[in-house]
PDB file of C-alpha atoms in Angstrom:
ATOM      1  CA  ARG A 172       2.747 -90.977-139.234  1.00  0.00           C
ATOM      2  CA  VAL A 173       1.143 -90.229-142.510  1.00  0.00           C
ATOM      3  CA  GLY A 174      -2.234 -90.982-141.211  1.00  0.00           C
ATOM      4  CA  TYR A 175      -1.687 -88.734-138.022  1.00  0.00           C
ATOM      5  CA  ARG A 176      -0.405 -85.986-140.348  1.00  0.00           C
ATOM      6  CA  GLN A 177      -3.423 -86.401-142.709  1.00  0.00           C
ATOM      7  CA  THR A 178      -5.876 -86.168-139.835  1.00  0.00           C
ATOM      8  CA  SER A 179      -4.213 -83.238-138.537  1.00  0.00           C
ATOM      9  CA  GLU A 180      -4.495 -81.544-141.882  1.00  0.00           C
ATOM     10  CA  GLY A 181      -8.165 -82.478-142.215  1.00  0.00           C
ATOM     11  CA  LYS A 182      -7.735 -84.811-145.092  1.00  0.00           C
ATOM     12  CA  PHE A 183      -9.968 -87.420-143.470  1.00  0.00           C
ATOM     13  CA  ALA A 184     -10.590 -89.704-146.529  1.00  0.00           C
ATOM     14  CA  GLU A 185      -6.965 -89.928-147.144  1.00  0.00           C
ATOM     15  CA  ALA A 186      -6.178 -90.596-143.327  1.00  0.00           C
ATOM     16  CA  LEU A 187      -8.899 -93.325-143.393  1.00  0.00           C
ATOM     17  CA  ASN A 188      -7.283 -94.975-146.329  1.00  0.00           C
ATOM     18  CA  SER A 189      -3.713 -94.685-144.556  1.00  0.00           C
ATOM     19  CA  PHE A 190      -4.977 -96.393-141.414  1.00  0.00           C
ATOM     20  CA  ARG A 191      -6.830 -99.177-143.437  1.00  0.00           C
ATOM     21  CA  ASP A 192      -3.614 -99.738-145.296  1.00  0.00           C
ATOM     22  CA  ILE A 193      -1.762-100.360-142.099  1.00  0.00           C
ATOM     23  CA  LEU A 194      -4.251-102.883-141.014  1.00  0.00           C
ATOM     24  CA  LEU A 195      -4.060-104.634-144.422  1.00  0.00           C
ATOM     25  CA  GLN A 196      -0.205-104.836-144.262  1.00  0.00           C
ATOM     26  CA  ILE A 197      -0.334-106.412-140.655  1.00  0.00           C
ATOM     27  CA  PRO A 198      -0.965-110.087-141.506  1.00  0.00           C
ATOM     28  CA  LEU A 199       2.134-109.967-143.591  1.00  0.00           C
ATOM     29  CA  LEU A 200       4.531-109.175-140.809  1.00  0.00           C
ATOM     30  CA  VAL A 201       6.870-111.660-139.325  1.00  0.00           C
ATOM     31  CA  LEU A 202       7.349-110.992-135.584  1.00  0.00           C
ATOM     32  CA  GLN A 203      10.397-111.949-133.775  1.00  0.00           C
ATOM     33  CA  ASN A 204       9.299-111.782-130.020  1.00  0.00           C
ATOM     34  CA  PRO A 205       6.417-111.168-127.783  1.00  0.00           C
ATOM     35  CA  GLN A 206       7.200-107.500-127.452  1.00  0.00           C
ATOM     36  CA  GLU A 207       6.715-107.054-131.158  1.00  0.00           C
ATOM     37  CA  GLU A 208       3.465-108.872-130.744  1.00  0.00           C
ATOM     38  CA  GLN A 209       2.162-106.595-128.223  1.00  0.00           C
ATOM     39  CA  ASP A 210       3.345-103.551-130.198  1.00  0.00           C
ATOM     40  CA  ILE A 211       1.252-104.884-133.167  1.00  0.00           C
ATOM     41  CA  TYR A 212      -1.898-105.355-130.988  1.00  0.00           C
ATOM     42  CA  THR A 213      -1.542-101.813-129.934  1.00  0.00           C
ATOM     43  CA  LEU A 214      -1.043-100.629-133.383  1.00  0.00           C
ATOM     44  CA  ILE A 215      -4.261-102.493-134.452  1.00  0.00           C
ATOM     45  CA  ASN A 216      -6.163-100.886-131.526  1.00  0.00           C
ATOM     46  CA  ILE A 217      -5.007 -97.324-132.572  1.00  0.00           C
ATOM     47  CA  CYS A 218      -5.956 -97.883-136.173  1.00  0.00           C
ATOM     48  CA  TYR A 219      -9.158 -99.287-135.437  1.00  0.00           C
ATOM     49  CA  ASN A 220     -10.095 -96.368-133.310  1.00  0.00           C
ATOM     50  CA  TYR A 221      -8.808 -93.703-135.712  1.00  0.00           C
ATOM     51  CA  ILE A 222     -10.749 -95.461-138.557  1.00  0.00           C
ATOM     52  CA  MET A 223     -13.874 -95.348-136.296  1.00  0.00           C
ATOM     53  CA  ALA A 224     -13.408 -91.668-135.477  1.00  0.00           C
ATOM     54  CA  LEU A 225     -12.780 -90.761-139.143  1.00  0.00           C
ATOM     55  CA  ARG A 226     -15.705 -92.557-140.353  1.00  0.00           C
ATOM     56  CA  CYS A 227     -17.825 -90.545-137.945  1.00  0.00           C
ATOM     57  CA  GLU A 228     -16.264 -87.316-138.922  1.00  0.00           C
ATOM     58  CA  ILE A 229     -16.752 -88.028-142.611  1.00  0.00           C
ATOM     59  CA  ALA A 230     -20.303 -88.963-141.811  1.00  0.00           C
ATOM     60  CA  ARG A 231     -20.976 -85.878-139.902  1.00  0.00           C
ATOM     61  CA  ARG A 232     -19.587 -83.761-142.669  1.00  0.00           C
ATOM     62  CA  GLN A 233     -22.015 -85.411-145.026  1.00  0.00           C
ATOM     63  CA  ASN A 234     -24.909 -84.944-142.675  1.00  0.00           C
ATOM     64  CA  GLN A 235     -25.180 -88.639-142.080  1.00  0.00           C
ATOM     65  CA  VAL A 236     -25.573 -90.118-138.564  1.00  0.00           C
ATOM     66  CA  PHE A 237     -24.527 -93.637-137.271  1.00  0.00           C
ATOM     67  CA  TYR A 238     -23.521 -95.161-134.028  1.00  0.00           C
ATOM     68  CA  THR A 239     -19.982 -96.771-133.867  1.00  0.00           C
ATOM     69  CA  PRO A 240     -18.672 -98.085-130.441  1.00  0.00           C
ATOM     70  CA  PHE A 241     -15.224 -97.010-129.638  1.00  0.00           C
ATOM     71  CA  LYS A 242     -12.809 -99.262-127.699  1.00  0.00           C
ATOM     72  CA  GLU A 243     -12.378 -97.987-124.250  1.00  0.00           C
ATOM     73  CA  SER A 244      -8.638 -97.368-124.539  1.00  0.00           C
ATOM     74  CA  PHE A 245      -9.122 -94.730-127.472  1.00  0.00           C
ATOM     75  CA  PRO A 246      -7.403 -91.366-126.702  1.00  0.00           C
ATOM     76  CA  LEU A 247      -9.550 -88.390-126.849  1.00  0.00           C
ATOM     77  CA  ILE A 248      -9.329 -86.651-130.178  1.00  0.00           C
ATOM     78  CA  ILE A 249     -11.147 -83.406-131.105  1.00  0.00           C
ATOM     79  CA  LEU A 250     -11.761 -83.042-134.752  1.00  0.00           C
ATOM     80  CA  LYS A 251     -12.333 -79.627-135.972  1.00  0.00           C
TER      81      LYS A 251
END
């Protein structure tokens, strides 16, 4: 939720760190059932796509250009 809020507030560098922190904590989780495993895979996908979008936006603001493929399940996000 913090990453979503930071993204909405335009704090892209902070949001990028929040989503990276989530990914770094995932290997430490102990899962109890297959549903939790599926939820973690979904979370990984969301974090990955937000990280890619935030990197693109930060680069755009710094007038840098690079290509990053997004996974096909990434929801449309318009960054202003």
